[in-house]
Amino acid sequence: MRPLLFAANWKMQVTPEETRRFAGQFLGATAPVEGRALWFFPSAVSIGAAAEAFGTRSDVRIGAQDVHWEPKGAYTGATSVPLARGAGASGALVGHSERRHVFGETDEETGKKVRALLDAGCTPFLCVGEKLEEREAGKTEEVVLRQLRAGLAGVSPGEMDGLVVAYEPVWAIGTGRNATAEDAARVHMALRAEVSRLGGTGRIPILYGGSVNLGNALGLLAQPQVDGVLVGGASLDPDGWAEIVGIGG
Ligand code: PGA
């Protein structure tokens, strides 16, 4: 079975106490599956609780939802890579569409965050995705490839396999609409080709995200171009998420 990655983005939800309760229920309902890696991205305040509560499971890793590129300093409200690491994270989402479009994060900033994570030995999950008007204007590839190049601007070809890319069309996030499996596969293929063009091996894992649920996950994961899923809403219920991570396994 080819390796698959299941990532849960809990956004601004799930307290430390709820994290411990989720972990208890989820770990009771699942066992590690060969070749499957599970990542949880809780709010920064719940990273420590998640690292402790999931600590016993070798297939689970914890990440931050965002990091600052500076290791320390006067950046009120921000979380540096060393702070996230110290709490138990070994990776982070970078450039999630809510960071880009709600908080105004720029392409250039995503590149600096990717670099800071790699320098600390952490895994960046670089998120890219087009808005509805960009898709309708036929600009999907142009937008996601621009975001990809900016995120990888400071990354050497030899480091590229150490990243994860997540394709999340903005219009599909939290809306109940999602790209067809074929549409997603096409964009993943373009992203992979661009990584190869930049000198990478093209083996970089590429996840799909945006209204993934139990009903559509299998179809997406059946695409050889789709190496896993990044899931918000459907990752919040421990039993539902246990079913999704066990799908087809
Ligand atoms: P969703 O969120 O699964 O709720 O659409 C995905 C994400 O934003 O990562």
PDB file of C-alpha atoms and ligand atoms in Angstrom:
ATOM      1  CA  MET A   1       0.000   0.000   0.000  1.00  0.00           C
ATOM      2  CA  ARG A   2       1.431   3.428  -0.897  1.00  0.00           C
ATOM      3  CA  PRO A   3       2.120   5.846   1.976  1.00  0.00           C
ATOM      4  CA  LEU A   4      -0.755   8.160   2.870  1.00  0.00           C
ATOM      5  CA  LEU A   5      -0.887  11.173   5.126  1.00  0.00           C
ATOM      6  CA  PHE A   6      -3.954  12.280   7.096  1.00  0.00           C
ATOM      7  CA  ALA A   7      -3.768  15.775   8.544  1.00  0.00           C
ATOM      8  CA  ALA A   8      -6.328  17.326  10.908  1.00  0.00           C
ATOM      9  CA  ASN A   9      -6.515  21.123  10.977  1.00  0.00           C
ATOM     10  CA  TRP A  10      -8.434  22.065  14.115  1.00  0.00           C
ATOM     11  CA  LYS A  11      -8.321  25.823  13.427  1.00  0.00           C
ATOM     12  CA  MET A  12      -9.461  28.057  16.332  1.00  0.00           C
ATOM     13  CA  GLN A  13     -11.154  25.223  18.169  1.00  0.00           C
ATOM     14  CA  VAL A  14     -10.405  22.410  20.650  1.00  0.00           C
ATOM     15  CA  THR A  15      -9.136  23.390  24.107  1.00  0.00           C
ATOM     16  CA  PRO A  16      -6.321  21.468  25.845  1.00  0.00           C
ATOM     17  CA  GLU A  17      -8.940  19.545  27.857  1.00  0.00           C
ATOM     18  CA  GLU A  18     -10.946  18.708  24.704  1.00  0.00           C
ATOM     19  CA  THR A  19      -7.695  17.655  23.028  1.00  0.00           C
ATOM     20  CA  ARG A  20      -7.001  15.122  25.798  1.00  0.00           C
ATOM     21  CA  ARG A  21     -10.550  13.785  25.573  1.00  0.00           C
ATOM     22  CA  PHE A  22     -10.346  13.529  21.760  1.00  0.00           C
ATOM     23  CA  ALA A  23      -7.035  11.679  21.967  1.00  0.00           C
ATOM     24  CA  GLY A  24      -8.371   9.163  24.467  1.00  0.00           C
ATOM     25  CA  GLN A  25     -11.346   8.343  22.266  1.00  0.00           C
ATOM     26  CA  PHE A  26      -9.445   8.411  18.966  1.00  0.00           C
ATOM     27  CA  LEU A  27      -6.553   6.259  20.171  1.00  0.00           C
ATOM     28  CA  GLY A  28      -9.034   3.748  21.591  1.00  0.00           C
ATOM     29  CA  ALA A  29     -10.757   3.505  18.206  1.00  0.00           C
ATOM     30  CA  THR A  30      -7.677   3.212  15.964  1.00  0.00           C
ATOM     31  CA  ALA A  31      -4.388   1.339  15.638  1.00  0.00           C
ATOM     32  CA  PRO A  32      -1.395   2.367  13.519  1.00  0.00           C
ATOM     33  CA  VAL A  33      -1.725   1.321   9.878  1.00  0.00           C
ATOM     34  CA  GLU A  34       1.435   0.498   7.922  1.00  0.00           C
ATOM     35  CA  GLY A  35       2.412   3.429   5.689  1.00  0.00           C
ATOM     36  CA  ARG A  36      -0.091   5.892   7.180  1.00  0.00           C
ATOM     37  CA  ALA A  37       1.081   9.008   8.985  1.00  0.00           C
ATOM     38  CA  LEU A  38      -1.318  11.097  11.064  1.00  0.00           C
ATOM     39  CA  TRP A  39      -0.770  14.770  11.830  1.00  0.00           C
ATOM     40  CA  PHE A  40      -2.830  16.955  14.158  1.00  0.00           C
ATOM     41  CA  PHE A  41      -2.657  20.741  13.929  1.00  0.00           C
ATOM     42  CA  PRO A  42      -4.279  22.111  17.093  1.00  0.00           C
ATOM     43  CA  SER A  43      -4.341  25.730  18.196  1.00  0.00           C
ATOM     44  CA  ALA A  44      -0.960  26.778  19.643  1.00  0.00           C
ATOM     45  CA  VAL A  45      -2.346  26.633  23.172  1.00  0.00           C
ATOM     46  CA  SER A  46      -3.276  22.955  22.725  1.00  0.00           C
ATOM     47  CA  ILE A  47      -0.012  21.756  21.139  1.00  0.00           C
ATOM     48  CA  GLY A  48       1.435  20.687  24.491  1.00  0.00           C
ATOM     49  CA  ALA A  49      -1.695  18.766  25.466  1.00  0.00           C
ATOM     50  CA  ALA A  50      -1.781  17.079  22.041  1.00  0.00           C
ATOM     51  CA  ALA A  51       1.897  16.107  22.176  1.00  0.00           C
ATOM     52  CA  GLU A  52       1.351  14.520  25.566  1.00  0.00           C
ATOM     53  CA  ALA A  53      -1.978  12.880  24.851  1.00  0.00           C
ATOM     54  CA  PHE A  54      -0.963  11.344  21.500  1.00  0.00           C
ATOM     55  CA  GLY A  55       2.601  10.738  22.679  1.00  0.00           C
ATOM     56  CA  THR A  56       2.341   6.980  22.828  1.00  0.00           C
ATOM     57  CA  ARG A  57       1.447   6.566  19.165  1.00  0.00           C
ATOM     58  CA  SER A  58       4.403   6.336  16.810  1.00  0.00           C
ATOM     59  CA  ASP A  59       2.254   7.168  13.756  1.00  0.00           C
ATOM     60  CA  VAL A  60       1.034  10.514  15.153  1.00  0.00           C
ATOM     61  CA  ARG A  61       2.799  13.857  14.919  1.00  0.00           C
ATOM     62  CA  ILE A  62       1.742  17.291  16.063  1.00  0.00           C
ATOM     63  CA  GLY A  63       2.097  20.548  14.149  1.00  0.00           C
ATOM     64  CA  ALA A  64       1.363  24.253  14.600  1.00  0.00           C
ATOM     65  CA  GLN A  65      -1.188  26.044  12.397  1.00  0.00           C
ATOM     66  CA  ASP A  66       1.182  28.930  11.740  1.00  0.00           C
ATOM     67  CA  VAL A  67       4.621  30.100  12.829  1.00  0.00           C
ATOM     68  CA  HIS A  68       6.602  33.324  12.682  1.00  0.00           C
ATOM     69  CA  TRP A  69       9.849  33.248  10.708  1.00  0.00           C
ATOM     70  CA  GLU A  70      11.898  34.927  13.426  1.00  0.00           C
ATOM     71  CA  PRO A  71      13.117  32.625  16.199  1.00  0.00           C
ATOM     72  CA  LYS A  72      12.315  35.181  18.927  1.00  0.00           C
ATOM     73  CA  GLY A  73      11.552  38.825  19.523  1.00  0.00           C
ATOM     74  CA  ALA A  74       8.865  41.426  20.074  1.00  0.00           C
ATOM     75  CA  TYR A  75       6.060  39.874  17.994  1.00  0.00           C
ATOM     76  CA  THR A  76       3.037  39.930  20.282  1.00  0.00           C
ATOM     77  CA  GLY A  77       0.624  37.110  19.595  1.00  0.00           C
ATOM     78  CA  ALA A  78       2.937  35.166  17.287  1.00  0.00           C
ATOM     79  CA  THR A  79       4.427  31.703  17.764  1.00  0.00           C
ATOM     80  CA  SER A  80       8.019  31.070  16.698  1.00  0.00           C
ATOM     81  CA  VAL A  81       9.295  27.710  15.470  1.00  0.00           C
ATOM     82  CA  PRO A  82      11.330  27.144  18.674  1.00  0.00           C
ATOM     83  CA  LEU A  83       8.220  27.918  20.790  1.00  0.00           C
ATOM     84  CA  ALA A  84       6.105  25.464  18.788  1.00  0.00           C
ATOM     85  CA  ARG A  85       8.863  22.855  18.937  1.00  0.00           C
ATOM     86  CA  GLY A  86       9.301  23.332  22.645  1.00  0.00           C
ATOM     87  CA  ALA A  87       5.598  22.609  23.106  1.00  0.00           C
ATOM     88  CA  GLY A  88       5.869  19.389  21.095  1.00  0.00           C
ATOM     89  CA  ALA A  89       5.303  20.332  17.443  1.00  0.00           C
ATOM     90  CA  SER A  90       7.505  18.927  14.690  1.00  0.00           C
ATOM     91  CA  GLY A  91       5.922  20.757  11.758  1.00  0.00           C
ATOM     92  CA  ALA A  92       3.532  23.562  10.840  1.00  0.00           C
ATOM     93  CA  LEU A  93       1.006  24.645   8.263  1.00  0.00           C
ATOM     94  CA  VAL A  94       2.301  27.574   6.213  1.00  0.00           C
ATOM     95  CA  GLY A  95       0.170  29.847   4.069  1.00  0.00           C
ATOM     96  CA  HIS A  96      -3.179  28.293   4.905  1.00  0.00           C
ATOM     97  CA  SER A  97      -5.815  30.211   2.960  1.00  0.00           C
ATOM     98  CA  GLU A  98      -7.226  31.707   6.165  1.00  0.00           C
ATOM     99  CA  ARG A  99      -3.768  33.072   6.972  1.00  0.00           C
ATOM    100  CA  ARG A 100      -3.448  34.467   3.462  1.00  0.00           C
ATOM    101  CA  HIS A 101      -6.936  35.881   3.011  1.00  0.00           C
ATOM    102  CA  VAL A 102      -8.092  36.728   6.554  1.00  0.00           C
ATOM    103  CA  PHE A 103      -4.742  37.779   8.029  1.00  0.00           C
ATOM    104  CA  GLY A 104      -3.106  39.124   4.877  1.00  0.00           C
ATOM    105  CA  GLU A 105      -0.102  36.794   4.801  1.00  0.00           C
ATOM    106  CA  THR A 106       1.971  37.335   1.662  1.00  0.00           C
ATOM    107  CA  ASP A 107       3.707  34.860  -0.643  1.00  0.00           C
ATOM    108  CA  GLU A 108       7.034  36.235   0.543  1.00  0.00           C
ATOM    109  CA  GLU A 109       6.185  35.594   4.185  1.00  0.00           C
ATOM    110  CA  THR A 110       5.271  31.980   3.426  1.00  0.00           C
ATOM    111  CA  GLY A 111       8.755  31.511   1.951  1.00  0.00           C
ATOM    112  CA  LYS A 112      10.379  32.831   5.131  1.00  0.00           C
ATOM    113  CA  LYS A 113       8.242  30.546   7.308  1.00  0.00           C
ATOM    114  CA  VAL A 114       9.117  27.490   5.202  1.00  0.00           C
ATOM    115  CA  ARG A 115      12.812  28.361   5.567  1.00  0.00           C
ATOM    116  CA  ALA A 116      12.550  28.823   9.351  1.00  0.00           C
ATOM    117  CA  LEU A 117      10.879  25.423   9.733  1.00  0.00           C
ATOM    118  CA  LEU A 118      13.449  23.600   7.613  1.00  0.00           C
ATOM    119  CA  ASP A 119      16.283  25.260   9.522  1.00  0.00           C
ATOM    120  CA  ALA A 120      14.824  23.846  12.744  1.00  0.00           C
ATOM    121  CA  GLY A 121      14.375  20.357  11.292  1.00  0.00           C
ATOM    122  CA  CYS A 122      10.564  20.713  11.208  1.00  0.00           C
ATOM    123  CA  THR A 123       8.214  19.777   8.366  1.00  0.00           C
ATOM    124  CA  PRO A 124       6.515  22.671   6.535  1.00  0.00           C
ATOM    125  CA  PHE A 125       3.058  21.938   5.121  1.00  0.00           C
ATOM    126  CA  LEU A 126       2.899  24.590   2.398  1.00  0.00           C
ATOM    127  CA  CYS A 127      -0.744  25.318   1.549  1.00  0.00           C
ATOM    128  CA  VAL A 128      -1.721  26.693  -1.850  1.00  0.00           C
ATOM    129  CA  GLY A 129      -5.082  27.290  -3.459  1.00  0.00           C
ATOM    130  CA  GLU A 130      -7.026  29.545  -5.793  1.00  0.00           C
ATOM    131  CA  LYS A 131     -10.048  31.691  -5.000  1.00  0.00           C
ATOM    132  CA  LEU A 132     -13.323  31.140  -6.822  1.00  0.00           C
ATOM    133  CA  GLU A 133     -12.892  34.161  -9.109  1.00  0.00           C
ATOM    134  CA  GLU A 134      -9.386  32.969 -10.000  1.00  0.00           C
ATOM    135  CA  ARG A 135     -10.707  29.518 -10.869  1.00  0.00           C
ATOM    136  CA  GLU A 136     -13.503  31.019 -12.953  1.00  0.00           C
ATOM    137  CA  ALA A 137     -10.970  33.177 -14.796  1.00  0.00           C
ATOM    138  CA  GLY A 138      -8.988  30.027 -15.675  1.00  0.00           C
ATOM    139  CA  LYS A 139      -6.118  31.067 -13.417  1.00  0.00           C
ATOM    140  CA  THR A 140      -5.964  28.071 -11.058  1.00  0.00           C
ATOM    141  CA  GLU A 141      -2.564  26.813 -12.194  1.00  0.00           C
ATOM    142  CA  GLU A 142      -1.071  30.275 -12.481  1.00  0.00           C
ATOM    143  CA  VAL A 143      -2.062  31.064  -8.877  1.00  0.00           C
ATOM    144  CA  VAL A 144      -1.068  27.793  -7.212  1.00  0.00           C
ATOM    145  CA  LEU A 145       2.246  27.578  -9.071  1.00  0.00           C
ATOM    146  CA  ARG A 146       3.064  31.162  -8.083  1.00  0.00           C
ATOM    147  CA  GLN A 147       2.302  30.338  -4.432  1.00  0.00           C
ATOM    148  CA  LEU A 148       4.372  27.154  -4.704  1.00  0.00           C
ATOM    149  CA  ARG A 149       7.403  28.948  -6.182  1.00  0.00           C
ATOM    150  CA  ALA A 150       7.224  31.656  -3.507  1.00  0.00           C
ATOM    151  CA  GLY A 151       6.999  29.074  -0.722  1.00  0.00           C
ATOM    152  CA  LEU A 152       9.993  27.213  -2.146  1.00  0.00           C
ATOM    153  CA  ALA A 153      12.013  30.330  -2.973  1.00  0.00           C
ATOM    154  CA  GLY A 154      14.608  29.670  -0.253  1.00  0.00           C
ATOM    155  CA  VAL A 155      14.569  25.878  -0.490  1.00  0.00           C
ATOM    156  CA  SER A 156      17.335  23.949  -2.234  1.00  0.00           C
ATOM    157  CA  PRO A 157      16.361  21.075  -4.571  1.00  0.00           C
ATOM    158  CA  GLY A 158      17.820  18.556  -2.120  1.00  0.00           C
ATOM    159  CA  GLU A 159      15.496  19.799   0.639  1.00  0.00           C
ATOM    160  CA  MET A 160      12.282  19.674  -1.366  1.00  0.00           C
ATOM    161  CA  ASP A 161      11.335  16.122  -0.407  1.00  0.00           C
ATOM    162  CA  GLY A 162      11.282  17.296   3.210  1.00  0.00           C
ATOM    163  CA  LEU A 163       8.166  19.388   2.643  1.00  0.00           C
ATOM    164  CA  VAL A 164       4.506  18.551   2.272  1.00  0.00           C
ATOM    165  CA  VAL A 165       2.328  20.569  -0.115  1.00  0.00           C
ATOM    166  CA  ALA A 166      -1.418  20.897   0.435  1.00  0.00           C
ATOM    167  CA  TYR A 167      -3.684  21.954  -2.410  1.00  0.00           C
ATOM    168  CA  GLU A 168      -6.766  23.581  -0.919  1.00  0.00           C
ATOM    169  CA  PRO A 169      -9.009  25.499  -3.317  1.00  0.00           C
ATOM    170  CA  VAL A 170     -10.271  28.439  -1.248  1.00  0.00           C
ATOM    171  CA  TRP A 171     -13.836  28.023  -2.520  1.00  0.00           C
ATOM    172  CA  ALA A 172     -13.879  24.445  -1.194  1.00  0.00           C
ATOM    173  CA  ILE A 173     -12.795  25.157   2.379  1.00  0.00           C
ATOM    174  CA  GLY A 174     -15.633  24.799   4.871  1.00  0.00           C
ATOM    175  CA  THR A 175     -18.240  25.231   2.154  1.00  0.00           C
ATOM    176  CA  GLY A 176     -19.317  21.655   1.506  1.00  0.00           C
ATOM    177  CA  ARG A 177     -18.184  22.065  -2.132  1.00  0.00           C
ATOM    178  CA  ASN A 178     -15.079  20.264  -3.196  1.00  0.00           C
ATOM    179  CA  ALA A 179     -13.058  19.741  -6.315  1.00  0.00           C
ATOM    180  CA  THR A 180     -13.726  16.493  -8.161  1.00  0.00           C
ATOM    181  CA  ALA A 181     -11.050  13.884  -7.586  1.00  0.00           C
ATOM    182  CA  GLU A 182      -9.969  14.325 -11.223  1.00  0.00           C
ATOM    183  CA  ASP A 183      -9.747  18.107 -10.881  1.00  0.00           C
ATOM    184  CA  ALA A 184      -7.636  17.757  -7.750  1.00  0.00           C
ATOM    185  CA  ALA A 185      -5.393  15.192  -9.444  1.00  0.00           C
ATOM    186  CA  ARG A 186      -4.808  17.550 -12.366  1.00  0.00           C
ATOM    187  CA  VAL A 187      -3.691  20.381 -10.105  1.00  0.00           C
ATOM    188  CA  HIS A 188      -1.526  17.989  -8.061  1.00  0.00           C
ATOM    189  CA  MET A 189       0.152  16.861 -11.267  1.00  0.00           C
ATOM    190  CA  ALA A 190       0.935  20.461 -12.205  1.00  0.00           C
ATOM    191  CA  LEU A 191       2.349  21.129  -8.724  1.00  0.00           C
ATOM    192  CA  ARG A 192       4.500  18.000  -8.850  1.00  0.00           C
ATOM    193  CA  ALA A 193       5.798  18.899 -12.302  1.00  0.00           C
ATOM    194  CA  GLU A 194       6.753  22.353 -11.043  1.00  0.00           C
ATOM    195  CA  VAL A 195       8.675  20.876  -8.083  1.00  0.00           C
ATOM    196  CA  SER A 196      10.564  18.664 -10.550  1.00  0.00           C
ATOM    197  CA  ARG A 197      11.229  21.643 -12.795  1.00  0.00           C
ATOM    198  CA  LEU A 198      12.736  23.430  -9.772  1.00  0.00           C
ATOM    199  CA  GLY A 199      15.097  20.512  -9.283  1.00  0.00           C
ATOM    200  CA  GLY A 200      13.207  18.340  -6.765  1.00  0.00           C
ATOM    201  CA  THR A 201      12.548  14.660  -7.285  1.00  0.00           C
ATOM    202  CA  GLY A 202       8.793  15.170  -7.531  1.00  0.00           C
ATOM    203  CA  ARG A 203       8.267  12.643  -4.736  1.00  0.00           C
ATOM    204  CA  ILE A 204       7.007  15.421  -2.445  1.00  0.00           C
ATOM    205  CA  PRO A 205       3.698  14.407  -0.790  1.00  0.00           C
ATOM    206  CA  ILE A 206       0.774  16.504  -2.045  1.00  0.00           C
ATOM    207  CA  LEU A 207      -2.414  16.552   0.039  1.00  0.00           C
ATOM    208  CA  TYR A 208      -5.864  17.677  -0.986  1.00  0.00           C
ATOM    209  CA  GLY A 209      -8.001  19.770   1.360  1.00  0.00           C
ATOM    210  CA  GLY A 210     -11.375  21.490   1.263  1.00  0.00           C
ATOM    211  CA  SER A 211     -14.604  19.872   2.547  1.00  0.00           C
ATOM    212  CA  VAL A 212     -13.080  16.399   2.682  1.00  0.00           C
ATOM    213  CA  ASN A 213     -15.372  13.961   4.498  1.00  0.00           C
ATOM    214  CA  LEU A 214     -16.082  10.255   4.828  1.00  0.00           C
ATOM    215  CA  GLY A 215     -18.141  10.314   1.635  1.00  0.00           C
ATOM    216  CA  ASN A 216     -15.505  11.783  -0.681  1.00  0.00           C
ATOM    217  CA  ALA A 217     -12.162  10.806   0.915  1.00  0.00           C
ATOM    218  CA  LEU A 218     -11.897   7.406  -0.716  1.00  0.00           C
ATOM    219  CA  GLY A 219     -12.413   8.801  -4.225  1.00  0.00           C
ATOM    220  CA  LEU A 220      -9.747  11.446  -3.641  1.00  0.00           C
ATOM    221  CA  LEU A 221      -7.245   8.981  -2.165  1.00  0.00           C
ATOM    222  CA  ALA A 222      -7.822   6.599  -5.070  1.00  0.00           C
ATOM    223  CA  GLN A 223      -6.044   9.146  -7.291  1.00  0.00           C
ATOM    224  CA  PRO A 224      -2.340   8.221  -7.434  1.00  0.00           C
ATOM    225  CA  GLN A 225      -1.524  11.963  -7.456  1.00  0.00           C
ATOM    226  CA  VAL A 226      -3.243  12.493  -4.087  1.00  0.00           C
ATOM    227  CA  ASP A 227      -0.960  11.465  -1.208  1.00  0.00           C
ATOM    228  CA  GLY A 228      -3.330  12.332   1.597  1.00  0.00           C
ATOM    229  CA  VAL A 229      -5.865  14.812   2.893  1.00  0.00           C
ATOM    230  CA  LEU A 230      -5.877  17.960   5.039  1.00  0.00           C
ATOM    231  CA  VAL A 231      -9.183  18.107   6.849  1.00  0.00           C
ATOM    232  CA  GLY A 232     -10.870  20.762   8.983  1.00  0.00           C
ATOM    233  CA  GLY A 233     -14.515  20.207   9.931  1.00  0.00           C
ATOM    234  CA  ALA A 234     -14.566  16.418   9.519  1.00  0.00           C
ATOM    235  CA  SER A 235     -11.529  15.994  11.795  1.00  0.00           C
ATOM    236  CA  LEU A 236     -13.252  17.426  14.870  1.00  0.00           C
ATOM    237  CA  ASP A 237     -15.186  14.309  15.848  1.00  0.00           C
ATOM    238  CA  PRO A 238     -12.897  11.518  17.130  1.00  0.00           C
ATOM    239  CA  ASP A 239     -15.036   8.654  15.836  1.00  0.00           C
ATOM    240  CA  GLY A 240     -15.635  10.267  12.453  1.00  0.00           C
ATOM    241  CA  TRP A 241     -11.949  11.096  12.067  1.00  0.00           C
ATOM    242  CA  ALA A 242     -11.013   7.525  13.121  1.00  0.00           C
ATOM    243  CA  GLU A 243     -13.197   6.238  10.272  1.00  0.00           C
ATOM    244  CA  ILE A 244     -11.576   8.569   7.733  1.00  0.00           C
ATOM    245  CA  VAL A 245      -7.995   7.674   8.699  1.00  0.00           C
ATOM    246  CA  GLY A 246      -8.860   3.989   8.468  1.00  0.00           C
ATOM    247  CA  ILE A 247     -10.493   4.307   5.063  1.00  0.00           C
ATOM    248  CA  GLY A 248      -9.624   1.550   2.590  1.00  0.00           C
ATOM    249  CA  GLY A 249      -6.931   0.283   4.986  1.00  0.00           C
TER     250      GLY A 249
HETATM  251  P1  PGA B   1     -12.517  21.932   5.775  1.00  0.00           P
HETATM  252  O1  PGA B   1     -11.141  22.730   6.053  1.00  0.00           O
HETATM  253  O2  PGA B   1     -12.180  20.473   5.734  1.00  0.00           O
HETATM  254  O3  PGA B   1     -13.400  22.275   6.942  1.00  0.00           O
HETATM  255  O4  PGA B   1     -13.039  22.425   4.463  1.00  0.00           O
HETATM  256  C1  PGA B   1      -9.942  22.326   5.448  1.00  0.00           C
HETATM  257  C2  PGA B   1      -8.840  23.285   5.803  1.00  0.00           C
HETATM  258  O5  PGA B   1      -9.082  24.488   5.884  1.00  0.00           O
HETATM  259  O6  PGA B   1      -7.676  22.868   6.007  1.00  0.00           O
END
